[in-house]
């Protein structure tokens, strides 16, 4: 049995003990389910019990889908976004295949989830580069674990004019943004950062101090 | 594609739309994951993305485990508890295989989860019968959908002296308990009900009126 995945953003967890009273196989299934993000031991047991007692097709269909998932869905060879492809082909995502995208504007994100959120906003007309993780001293992630060489190569090869760093406005996200900016400035590309401030529809009364501070620092003139 | 499972206690849900921006296969996987109890569309998408981007082995191992789960884990042929067995054998659970259990004491529960909770308490020395669902006028579950004939047959065949009805102290649970009691009393078995009252460690101040009322009604003498 393999340890929990070293995926970004989740804390390493040891294997949980097989639950008493459950058949061994069900306990193992619960263990596997507890690797899902935000799923603890109890929830995993609930999922396993549901799958063992509900309509048989639910477990079988889901099992088949998950077993095959990684044959067809994999990171885009160019940007790291998820892409669908045949098992033995290079995968290119829908953004990289879109000829209307501006090659000279590159948005750097931490995770695929962030890329999808930006795509939903419809505000990004360029392409992407997914780092896969953020610099994190607390979790022991150093600069050498970020794909900075691939990013520099991409900026050079595509003659990128602007790199928009869209890592989250958190401690790790800011540290990553600073690192990316420092690495890329030598290449002559303009490096920008997404704005941070009070969210749309947000209430000033309940905004935290740092957010309000940033909203004021980042103020803009009308017109 | 099959509809959501008609498992007890969960509301029927229509298939959710495939998420925009996700490869189609990932959207379908998210749909299947959203059948898990308490998992909505957003959480299912998060699970699917995690499985598509984390260490490849996570999705494959979980997929294999789920696809095979129902070949090995199935309801006990006697009591309905989950049991592990080879694909072409009758399954008997660990309680039914335990020769030290009192055959003449039968505990009737609504769900396997409840059986497991009672087993964890260590207070039940008899055997079980899992109804699989509760009587529920609101969800349209009538007496004819409960396995009452199988229960009566079990009570007769095992010469059960006491049937302890351990359905939850909810509206549906109480209605089910009354129905079971009425059906079994003709057979000459003593039918009992689990006590309802203030939970161990509970605070009287925060107990609801019904619970307090039951705690007082069910009061016992010292010694």
GROMACS .gro file of C-alpha atoms in nm:
model
  446
    1UNK     CA    1   0.000   0.000   0.000
    2UNK     CA    2   0.131   0.335  -0.107
    3UNK     CA    3   0.136   0.638   0.123
    4UNK     CA    4  -0.098   0.932   0.086
    5UNK     CA    5  -0.030   1.139  -0.221
    6UNK     CA    6   0.212   1.428  -0.196
    7UNK     CA    7  -0.038   1.657  -0.365
    8UNK     CA    8   0.000   2.028  -0.314
    9UNK     CA    9  -0.199   2.201  -0.049
   10UNK     CA   10  -0.287   1.894   0.156
   11UNK     CA   11  -0.104   1.798   0.471
   12UNK     CA   12   0.066   1.462   0.475
   13UNK     CA   13  -0.149   1.211   0.662
   14UNK     CA   14  -0.045   0.872   0.787
   15UNK     CA   15  -0.257   0.572   0.689
   16UNK     CA   16  -0.558   0.553   0.920
   17UNK     CA   17  -0.620   0.227   1.106
   18UNK     CA   18  -0.873  -0.012   0.955
   19UNK     CA   19  -1.202   0.051   1.135
   20UNK     CA   20  -1.305  -0.215   1.388
   21UNK     CA   21  -1.617  -0.410   1.294
   22UNK     CA   22  -1.584  -0.342   0.921
   23UNK     CA   23  -1.485  -0.624   0.686
   24UNK     CA   24  -1.117  -0.579   0.607
   25UNK     CA   25  -1.178  -0.494   0.243
   26UNK     CA   26  -1.425  -0.224   0.336
   27UNK     CA   27  -1.177  -0.079   0.583
   28UNK     CA   28  -0.913  -0.065   0.310
   29UNK     CA   29  -1.160   0.100   0.075
   30UNK     CA   30  -1.234   0.359   0.344
   31UNK     CA   31  -0.860   0.420   0.381
   32UNK     CA   32  -0.830   0.489   0.008
   33UNK     CA   33  -1.132   0.720   0.016
   34UNK     CA   34  -0.980   0.914   0.306
   35UNK     CA   35  -0.713   1.041   0.066
   36UNK     CA   36  -0.971   1.260  -0.103
   37UNK     CA   37  -0.926   1.625  -0.003
   38UNK     CA   38  -1.118   1.720   0.310
   39UNK     CA   39  -1.235   1.363   0.374
   40UNK     CA   40  -1.153   1.233   0.721
   41UNK     CA   41  -1.174   0.883   0.858
   42UNK     CA   42  -1.542   0.902   0.954
   43UNK     CA   43  -1.656   1.044   0.621
   44UNK     CA   44  -1.448   0.786   0.435
   45UNK     CA   45  -1.619   0.509   0.631
   46UNK     CA   46  -1.956   0.660   0.549
   47UNK     CA   47  -1.867   0.667   0.178
   48UNK     CA   48  -1.741   0.306   0.191
   49UNK     CA   49  -2.055   0.185   0.368
   50UNK     CA   50  -2.273   0.367   0.119
   51UNK     CA   51  -2.086   0.210  -0.171
   52UNK     CA   52  -2.114  -0.134  -0.010
   53UNK     CA   53  -2.487  -0.109   0.058
   54UNK     CA   54  -2.639   0.114  -0.211
   55UNK     CA   55  -2.730   0.002  -0.561
   56UNK     CA   56  -2.442  -0.217  -0.680
   57UNK     CA   57  -2.395  -0.018  -1.002
   58UNK     CA   58  -2.284   0.292  -0.814
   59UNK     CA   59  -1.962   0.134  -0.685
   60UNK     CA   60  -1.894  -0.047  -1.013
   61UNK     CA   61  -1.945   0.256  -1.237
   62UNK     CA   62  -1.744   0.485  -1.014
   63UNK     CA   63  -1.470   0.224  -0.981
   64UNK     CA   64  -1.444   0.182  -1.358
   65UNK     CA   65  -1.441   0.558  -1.414
   66UNK     CA   66  -1.164   0.615  -1.161
   67UNK     CA   67  -0.953   0.320  -1.274
   68UNK     CA   68  -0.957   0.455  -1.630
   69UNK     CA   69  -0.947   0.825  -1.546
   70UNK     CA   70  -0.573   0.865  -1.571
   71UNK     CA   71  -0.555   0.686  -1.905
   72UNK     CA   72  -0.757   0.968  -2.057
   73UNK     CA   73  -0.722   1.274  -1.838
   74UNK     CA   74  -0.372   1.402  -1.779
   75UNK     CA   75  -0.184   1.729  -1.753
   76UNK     CA   76  -0.153   1.928  -2.074
   77UNK     CA   77   0.199   1.878  -2.211
   78UNK     CA   78   0.232   2.250  -2.260
   79UNK     CA   79   0.075   2.427  -1.964
   80UNK     CA   80  -0.016   2.167  -1.702
   81UNK     CA   81  -0.393   2.227  -1.729
   82UNK     CA   82  -0.595   1.908  -1.734
   83UNK     CA   83  -0.656   1.771  -2.081
   84UNK     CA   84  -0.834   1.473  -2.231
   85UNK     CA   85  -0.642   1.249  -2.469
   86UNK     CA   86  -0.602   0.893  -2.590
   87UNK     CA   87  -0.369   0.684  -2.367
   88UNK     CA   88  -0.064   0.703  -2.596
   89UNK     CA   89  -0.095   1.059  -2.724
   90UNK     CA   90   0.046   1.386  -2.600
   91UNK     CA   91  -0.233   1.578  -2.430
   92UNK     CA   92  -0.306   1.941  -2.513
   93UNK     CA   93  -0.575   2.126  -2.320
   94UNK     CA   94  -0.858   2.330  -2.467
   95UNK     CA   95  -0.678   2.659  -2.392
   96UNK     CA   96  -0.355   2.553  -2.565
   97UNK     CA   97  -0.555   2.427  -2.866
   98UNK     CA   98  -0.746   2.756  -2.895
   99UNK     CA   99  -0.584   2.958  -3.179
  100UNK     CA  100  -0.747   3.284  -3.067
  101UNK     CA  101  -0.547   3.303  -2.747
  102UNK     CA  102  -0.275   3.565  -2.716
  103UNK     CA  103   0.058   3.379  -2.709
  104UNK     CA  104   0.243   3.677  -2.567
  105UNK     CA  105   0.038   3.696  -2.246
  106UNK     CA  106   0.112   3.414  -2.001
  107UNK     CA  107  -0.078   3.363  -1.675
  108UNK     CA  108   0.112   3.170  -1.406
  109UNK     CA  109  -0.108   2.986  -1.155
  110UNK     CA  110  -0.043   2.750  -0.867
  111UNK     CA  111  -0.307   2.487  -0.930
  112UNK     CA  112  -0.537   2.369  -1.207
  113UNK     CA  113  -0.832   2.469  -0.986
  114UNK     CA  114  -0.712   2.831  -0.999
  115UNK     CA  115  -0.678   2.815  -1.377
  116UNK     CA  116  -1.037   2.691  -1.406
  117UNK     CA  117  -1.158   2.972  -1.178
  118UNK     CA  118  -0.981   3.232  -1.395
  119UNK     CA  119  -1.126   3.074  -1.709
  120UNK     CA  120  -1.475   3.102  -1.558
  121UNK     CA  121  -1.416   3.475  -1.513
  122UNK     CA  122  -1.360   3.508  -1.889
  123UNK     CA  123  -1.107   3.787  -1.821
  124UNK     CA  124  -0.793   3.607  -1.939
  125UNK     CA  125  -0.724   3.613  -2.313
  126UNK     CA  126  -0.373   3.467  -2.293
  127UNK     CA  127  -0.240   3.123  -2.207
  128UNK     CA  128  -0.138   2.957  -1.884
  129UNK     CA  129   0.143   2.793  -1.698
  130UNK     CA  130   0.054   2.575  -1.397
  131UNK     CA  131   0.330   2.558  -1.136
  132UNK     CA  132   0.167   2.263  -0.962
  133UNK     CA  133   0.266   2.390  -0.618
  134UNK     CA  134   0.359   2.700  -0.426
  135UNK     CA  135   0.678   2.784  -0.247
  136UNK     CA  136   0.612   2.686   0.114
  137UNK     CA  137   0.874   2.704   0.387
  138UNK     CA  138   0.624   2.557   0.635
  139UNK     CA  139   0.564   2.249   0.422
  140UNK     CA  140   0.927   2.232   0.317
  141UNK     CA  141   0.869   2.320  -0.050
  142UNK     CA  142   1.170   2.512  -0.185
  143UNK     CA  143   1.237   2.688  -0.515
  144UNK     CA  144   1.401   2.376  -0.659
  145UNK     CA  145   1.066   2.196  -0.646
  146UNK     CA  146   0.899   2.452  -0.874
  147UNK     CA  147   0.923   2.407  -1.253
  148UNK     CA  148   1.104   2.740  -1.299
  149UNK     CA  149   1.330   2.617  -1.581
  150UNK     CA  150   1.030   2.500  -1.783
  151UNK     CA  151   0.861   2.835  -1.718
  152UNK     CA  152   1.166   3.031  -1.837
  153UNK     CA  153   1.193   2.811  -2.143
  154UNK     CA  154   0.826   2.872  -2.220
  155UNK     CA  155   0.863   3.251  -2.183
  156UNK     CA  156   1.166   3.247  -2.412
  157UNK     CA  157   1.022   3.012  -2.675
  158UNK     CA  158   0.688   3.194  -2.705
  159UNK     CA  159   0.846   3.543  -2.683
  160UNK     CA  160   0.606   3.624  -2.401
  161UNK     CA  161   0.566   3.999  -2.344
  162UNK     CA  162   0.373   3.989  -2.016
  163UNK     CA  163   0.366   3.729  -1.741
  164UNK     CA  164   0.070   3.774  -1.505
  165UNK     CA  165   0.139   3.595  -1.179
  166UNK     CA  166  -0.198   3.476  -1.043
  167UNK     CA  167  -0.088   3.283  -0.736
  168UNK     CA  168  -0.320   3.341  -0.438
  169UNK     CA  169  -0.269   3.645  -0.212
  170UNK     CA  170  -0.153   3.422   0.076
  171UNK     CA  171   0.192   3.400   0.239
  172UNK     CA  172   0.294   3.110   0.015
  173UNK     CA  173   0.132   3.265  -0.291
  174UNK     CA  174   0.312   3.598  -0.242
  175UNK     CA  175   0.647   3.429  -0.184
  176UNK     CA  176   0.595   3.228  -0.503
  177UNK     CA  177   0.501   3.542  -0.696
  178UNK     CA  178   0.816   3.723  -0.580
  179UNK     CA  179   1.031   3.425  -0.679
  180UNK     CA  180   0.871   3.397  -1.023
  181UNK     CA  181   0.909   3.773  -1.080
  182UNK     CA  182   1.279   3.764  -0.986
  183UNK     CA  183   1.346   3.466  -1.212
  184UNK     CA  184   1.166   3.612  -1.511
  185UNK     CA  185   1.273   3.975  -1.501
  186UNK     CA  186   1.616   3.880  -1.637
  187UNK     CA  187   1.441   3.757  -1.953
  188UNK     CA  188   1.303   4.101  -2.033
  189UNK     CA  189   0.936   4.005  -1.989
  190UNK     CA  190   0.707   4.240  -1.801
  191UNK     CA  191   0.589   4.060  -1.487
  192UNK     CA  192   0.255   4.166  -1.334
  193UNK     CA  193   0.056   4.053  -1.033
  194UNK     CA  194  -0.323   4.017  -0.996
  195UNK     CA  195  -0.484   4.289  -0.785
  196UNK     CA  196  -0.569   4.216  -0.425
  197UNK     CA  197  -0.846   4.404  -0.244
  198UNK     CA  198  -1.201   4.387  -0.119
  199UNK     CA  199  -1.389   4.119  -0.317
  200UNK     CA  200  -1.685   4.213  -0.536
  201UNK     CA  201  -1.996   4.222  -0.319
  202UNK     CA  202  -1.779   4.213  -0.007
  203UNK     CA  203  -1.858   4.418   0.299
  204UNK     CA  204  -1.590   4.665   0.416
  205UNK     CA  205  -1.701   4.612   0.775
  206UNK     CA  206  -1.604   4.247   0.763
  207UNK     CA  207  -1.291   4.270   0.546
  208UNK     CA  208  -0.971   4.185   0.732
  209UNK     CA  209  -0.702   4.448   0.788
  210UNK     CA  210  -0.458   4.312   0.530
  211UNK     CA  211  -0.726   4.304   0.260
  212UNK     CA  212  -0.836   4.658   0.339
  213UNK     CA  213  -0.474   4.773   0.348
  214UNK     CA  214  -0.419   4.624   0.003
  215UNK     CA  215  -0.742   4.772  -0.132
  216UNK     CA  216  -0.618   5.118  -0.027
  217UNK     CA  217  -0.260   5.070  -0.147
  218UNK     CA  218  -0.387   4.944  -0.483
  219UNK     CA  219  -0.636   5.231  -0.530
  220UNK     CA  220  -0.702   5.361  -0.883
  221UNK     CA  221  -0.805   5.697  -1.027
  222UNK     CA  222  -1.151   5.730  -1.183
  223UNK     CA  223  -1.168   5.752  -1.557
  224UNK     CA  224  -2.608   0.645  -1.744
  225UNK     CA  225  -2.806   0.522  -1.451
  226UNK     CA  226  -2.995   0.753  -1.215
  227UNK     CA  227  -2.881   0.828  -0.863
  228UNK     CA  228  -2.922   0.536  -0.627
  229UNK     CA  229  -3.248   0.499  -0.440
  230UNK     CA  230  -3.062   0.450  -0.113
  231UNK     CA  231  -3.246   0.522   0.209
  232UNK     CA  232  -3.217   0.858   0.373
  233UNK     CA  233  -3.090   1.048   0.071
  234UNK     CA  234  -3.311   1.266  -0.142
  235UNK     CA  235  -3.337   1.179  -0.507
  236UNK     CA  236  -3.111   1.407  -0.707
  237UNK     CA  237  -3.118   1.461  -1.080
  238UNK     CA  238  -2.794   1.425  -1.273
  239UNK     CA  239  -2.591   1.743  -1.234
  240UNK     CA  240  -2.474   1.919  -1.549
  241UNK     CA  241  -2.119   1.849  -1.664
  242UNK     CA  242  -1.906   2.136  -1.536
  243UNK     CA  243  -1.799   2.390  -1.797
  244UNK     CA  244  -1.426   2.399  -1.865
  245UNK     CA  245  -1.365   2.045  -1.744
  246UNK     CA  246  -1.280   1.771  -1.992
  247UNK     CA  247  -1.597   1.569  -2.050
  248UNK     CA  248  -1.463   1.257  -1.883
  249UNK     CA  249  -1.372   1.451  -1.571
  250UNK     CA  250  -1.720   1.602  -1.562
  251UNK     CA  251  -1.873   1.255  -1.581
  252UNK     CA  252  -1.643   1.135  -1.304
  253UNK     CA  253  -1.753   1.430  -1.091
  254UNK     CA  254  -2.116   1.334  -1.159
  255UNK     CA  255  -2.054   0.982  -1.033
  256UNK     CA  256  -1.872   1.114  -0.725
  257UNK     CA  257  -2.165   1.343  -0.646
  258UNK     CA  258  -2.372   1.033  -0.567
  259UNK     CA  259  -2.171   0.983  -0.249
  260UNK     CA  260  -2.372   1.085   0.059
  261UNK     CA  261  -2.335   1.452   0.148
  262UNK     CA  262  -2.125   1.528  -0.161
  263UNK     CA  263  -2.256   1.813  -0.373
  264UNK     CA  264  -2.154   1.924  -0.719
  265UNK     CA  265  -1.867   2.147  -0.604
  266UNK     CA  266  -1.715   1.888  -0.373
  267UNK     CA  267  -1.748   1.622  -0.642
  268UNK     CA  268  -1.558   1.847  -0.885
  269UNK     CA  269  -1.290   1.900  -0.623
  270UNK     CA  270  -1.256   1.524  -0.573
  271UNK     CA  271  -1.242   1.466  -0.952
  272UNK     CA  272  -0.976   1.734  -1.000
  273UNK     CA  273  -0.773   1.593  -0.714
  274UNK     CA  274  -0.792   1.244  -0.864
  275UNK     CA  275  -0.692   1.379  -1.206
  276UNK     CA  276  -0.394   1.577  -1.078
  277UNK     CA  277  -0.259   1.395  -0.770
  278UNK     CA  278  -0.029   1.094  -0.783
  279UNK     CA  279  -0.166   0.865  -1.054
  280UNK     CA  280  -0.179   0.563  -0.820
  281UNK     CA  281  -0.448   0.723  -0.603
  282UNK     CA  282  -0.714   0.717  -0.876
  283UNK     CA  283  -0.608   0.373  -1.002
  284UNK     CA  284  -0.602   0.205  -0.661
  285UNK     CA  285  -0.931   0.358  -0.553
  286UNK     CA  286  -1.088   0.271  -0.889
  287UNK     CA  287  -0.979  -0.091  -0.863
  288UNK     CA  288  -1.096  -0.118  -0.503
  289UNK     CA  289  -1.441   0.024  -0.586
  290UNK     CA  290  -1.487  -0.179  -0.903
  291UNK     CA  291  -1.420  -0.500  -0.708
  292UNK     CA  292  -1.587  -0.397  -0.383
  293UNK     CA  293  -1.923  -0.554  -0.455
  294UNK     CA  294  -1.768  -0.884  -0.564
  295UNK     CA  295  -1.643  -0.929  -0.210
  296UNK     CA  296  -1.850  -0.716   0.022
  297UNK     CA  297  -2.223  -0.780   0.028
  298UNK     CA  298  -2.512  -0.799   0.273
  299UNK     CA  299  -2.501  -1.095   0.511
  300UNK     CA  300  -2.753  -1.354   0.385
  301UNK     CA  301  -2.892  -1.387   0.736
  302UNK     CA  302  -2.908  -1.044   0.893
  303UNK     CA  303  -2.824  -0.785   0.629
  304UNK     CA  304  -2.502  -0.667   0.800
  305UNK     CA  305  -2.214  -0.622   0.558
  306UNK     CA  306  -2.003  -0.931   0.513
  307UNK     CA  307  -1.697  -1.028   0.315
  308UNK     CA  308  -1.712  -1.333   0.093
  309UNK     CA  309  -1.585  -1.486  -0.228
  310UNK     CA  310  -1.787  -1.378  -0.536
  311UNK     CA  311  -1.993  -1.699  -0.566
  312UNK     CA  312  -2.049  -1.780  -0.198
  313UNK     CA  313  -2.327  -1.693   0.042
  314UNK     CA  314  -2.198  -1.420   0.272
  315UNK     CA  315  -2.230  -1.446   0.649
  316UNK     CA  316  -2.116  -1.157   0.866
  317UNK     CA  317  -1.887  -1.180   1.167
  318UNK     CA  318  -2.181  -1.152   1.410
  319UNK     CA  319  -2.375  -1.437   1.248
  320UNK     CA  320  -2.060  -1.653   1.242
  321UNK     CA  321  -1.991  -1.589   1.612
  322UNK     CA  322  -2.111  -1.898   1.806
  323UNK     CA  323  -2.111  -1.713   2.140
  324UNK     CA  324  -2.398  -1.486   2.040
  325UNK     CA  325  -2.736  -1.540   2.203
  326UNK     CA  326  -2.971  -1.667   1.929
  327UNK     CA  327  -3.278  -1.583   2.130
  328UNK     CA  328  -3.208  -1.208   2.148
  329UNK     CA  329  -3.258  -1.028   1.817
  330UNK     CA  330  -3.179  -0.660   1.765
  331UNK     CA  331  -3.369  -0.491   1.480
  332UNK     CA  332  -3.192  -0.188   1.327
  333UNK     CA  333  -3.264   0.040   1.035
  334UNK     CA  334  -2.921   0.059   0.876
  335UNK     CA  335  -2.588  -0.122   0.881
  336UNK     CA  336  -2.434   0.197   1.022
  337UNK     CA  337  -2.657   0.165   1.329
  338UNK     CA  338  -2.560  -0.199   1.372
  339UNK     CA  339  -2.192  -0.104   1.366
  340UNK     CA  340  -2.251   0.171   1.623
  341UNK     CA  341  -2.425  -0.077   1.856
  342UNK     CA  342  -2.143  -0.328   1.806
  343UNK     CA  343  -1.892  -0.060   1.906
  344UNK     CA  344  -2.082  -0.014   2.233
  345UNK     CA  345  -2.024  -0.381   2.314
  346UNK     CA  346  -2.362  -0.391   2.491
  347UNK     CA  347  -2.543  -0.626   2.251
  348UNK     CA  348  -2.483  -0.999   2.303
  349UNK     CA  349  -2.752  -1.119   2.061
  350UNK     CA  350  -2.783  -1.109   1.685
  351UNK     CA  351  -2.922  -0.856   1.440
  352UNK     CA  352  -3.175  -0.797   1.169
  353UNK     CA  353  -3.120  -0.500   0.938
  354UNK     CA  354  -3.442  -0.357   0.794
  355UNK     CA  355  -3.255  -0.155   0.532
  356UNK     CA  356  -3.496   0.137   0.561
  357UNK     CA  357  -3.745   0.300   0.792
  358UNK     CA  358  -4.113   0.356   0.745
  359UNK     CA  359  -4.139   0.710   0.608
  360UNK     CA  360  -4.464   0.870   0.500
  361UNK     CA  361  -4.273   1.182   0.390
  362UNK     CA  362  -4.047   0.986   0.157
  363UNK     CA  363  -4.330   0.756   0.054
  364UNK     CA  364  -4.190   0.443   0.219
  365UNK     CA  365  -4.478   0.220   0.335
  366UNK     CA  366  -4.490  -0.100   0.541
  367UNK     CA  367  -4.485  -0.313   0.226
  368UNK     CA  368  -4.131  -0.193   0.151
  369UNK     CA  369  -3.995  -0.327   0.481
  370UNK     CA  370  -3.879  -0.691   0.499
  371UNK     CA  371  -4.136  -0.779   0.767
  372UNK     CA  372  -4.203  -1.131   0.639
  373UNK     CA  373  -3.834  -1.217   0.651
  374UNK     CA  374  -3.816  -1.073   1.004
  375UNK     CA  375  -4.114  -1.282   1.122
  376UNK     CA  376  -3.966  -1.592   0.961
  377UNK     CA  377  -3.636  -1.527   1.140
  378UNK     CA  378  -3.809  -1.481   1.478
  379UNK     CA  379  -4.002  -1.805   1.429
  380UNK     CA  380  -3.710  -2.011   1.298
  381UNK     CA  381  -3.467  -1.904   1.571
  382UNK     CA  382  -3.729  -1.920   1.850
  383UNK     CA  383  -3.635  -1.563   1.944
  384UNK     CA  384  -3.743  -1.474   2.297
  385UNK     CA  385  -3.678  -1.098   2.285
  386UNK     CA  386  -3.672  -0.857   1.993
  387UNK     CA  387  -3.501  -0.528   2.079
  388UNK     CA  388  -3.608  -0.261   1.832
  389UNK     CA  389  -3.314  -0.020   1.792
  390UNK     CA  390  -3.445   0.213   1.524
  391UNK     CA  391  -3.355   0.578   1.594
  392UNK     CA  392  -3.575   0.788   1.824
  393UNK     CA  393  -3.697   1.000   1.530
  394UNK     CA  394  -4.046   1.023   1.380
  395UNK     CA  395  -3.967   0.760   1.117
  396UNK     CA  396  -3.777   0.545   1.367
  397UNK     CA  397  -4.064   0.546   1.618
  398UNK     CA  398  -4.322   0.469   1.349
  399UNK     CA  399  -4.107   0.178   1.233
  400UNK     CA  400  -4.066   0.053   1.591
  401UNK     CA  401  -4.444   0.057   1.647
  402UNK     CA  402  -4.503  -0.131   1.322
  403UNK     CA  403  -4.240  -0.395   1.404
  404UNK     CA  404  -4.381  -0.437   1.756
  405UNK     CA  405  -4.735  -0.485   1.621
  406UNK     CA  406  -4.622  -0.739   1.363
  407UNK     CA  407  -4.416  -0.943   1.609
  408UNK     CA  408  -4.635  -0.948   1.916
  409UNK     CA  409  -4.862  -1.207   1.755
  410UNK     CA  410  -4.564  -1.444   1.746
  411UNK     CA  411  -4.529  -1.447   2.123
  412UNK     CA  412  -4.187  -1.277   2.131
  413UNK     CA  413  -4.125  -1.003   2.386
  414UNK     CA  414  -4.063  -0.681   2.193
  415UNK     CA  415  -3.852  -0.411   2.363
  416UNK     CA  416  -3.735  -0.066   2.260
  417UNK     CA  417  -3.399   0.102   2.330
  418UNK     CA  418  -3.416   0.373   2.597
  419UNK     CA  419  -3.433   0.735   2.491
  420UNK     CA  420  -3.310   1.014   2.717
  421UNK     CA  421  -3.031   1.260   2.783
  422UNK     CA  422  -2.710   1.129   2.620
  423UNK     CA  423  -2.409   1.038   2.833
  424UNK     CA  424  -2.208   1.355   2.896
  425UNK     CA  425  -2.498   1.564   2.768
  426UNK     CA  426  -2.597   1.889   2.931
  427UNK     CA  427  -2.955   1.914   3.063
  428UNK     CA  428  -2.956   2.285   2.980
  429UNK     CA  429  -2.915   2.215   2.611
  430UNK     CA  430  -3.126   1.900   2.580
  431UNK     CA  431  -3.442   1.952   2.375
  432UNK     CA  432  -3.786   1.921   2.533
  433UNK     CA  433  -3.871   1.585   2.379
  434UNK     CA  434  -3.544   1.431   2.496
  435UNK     CA  435  -3.594   1.566   2.849
  436UNK     CA  436  -3.954   1.449   2.850
  437UNK     CA  437  -3.840   1.099   2.754
  438UNK     CA  438  -3.562   1.101   3.011
  439UNK     CA  439  -3.822   1.172   3.281
  440UNK     CA  440  -4.081   0.926   3.152
  441UNK     CA  441  -3.817   0.655   3.132
  442UNK     CA  442  -3.680   0.718   3.480
  443UNK     CA  443  -3.551   0.423   3.686
  444UNK     CA  444  -3.527   0.347   4.059
  445UNK     CA  445  -3.186   0.331   4.223
  446UNK     CA  446  -3.055  -0.011   4.318
   0.00000   0.00000   0.00000
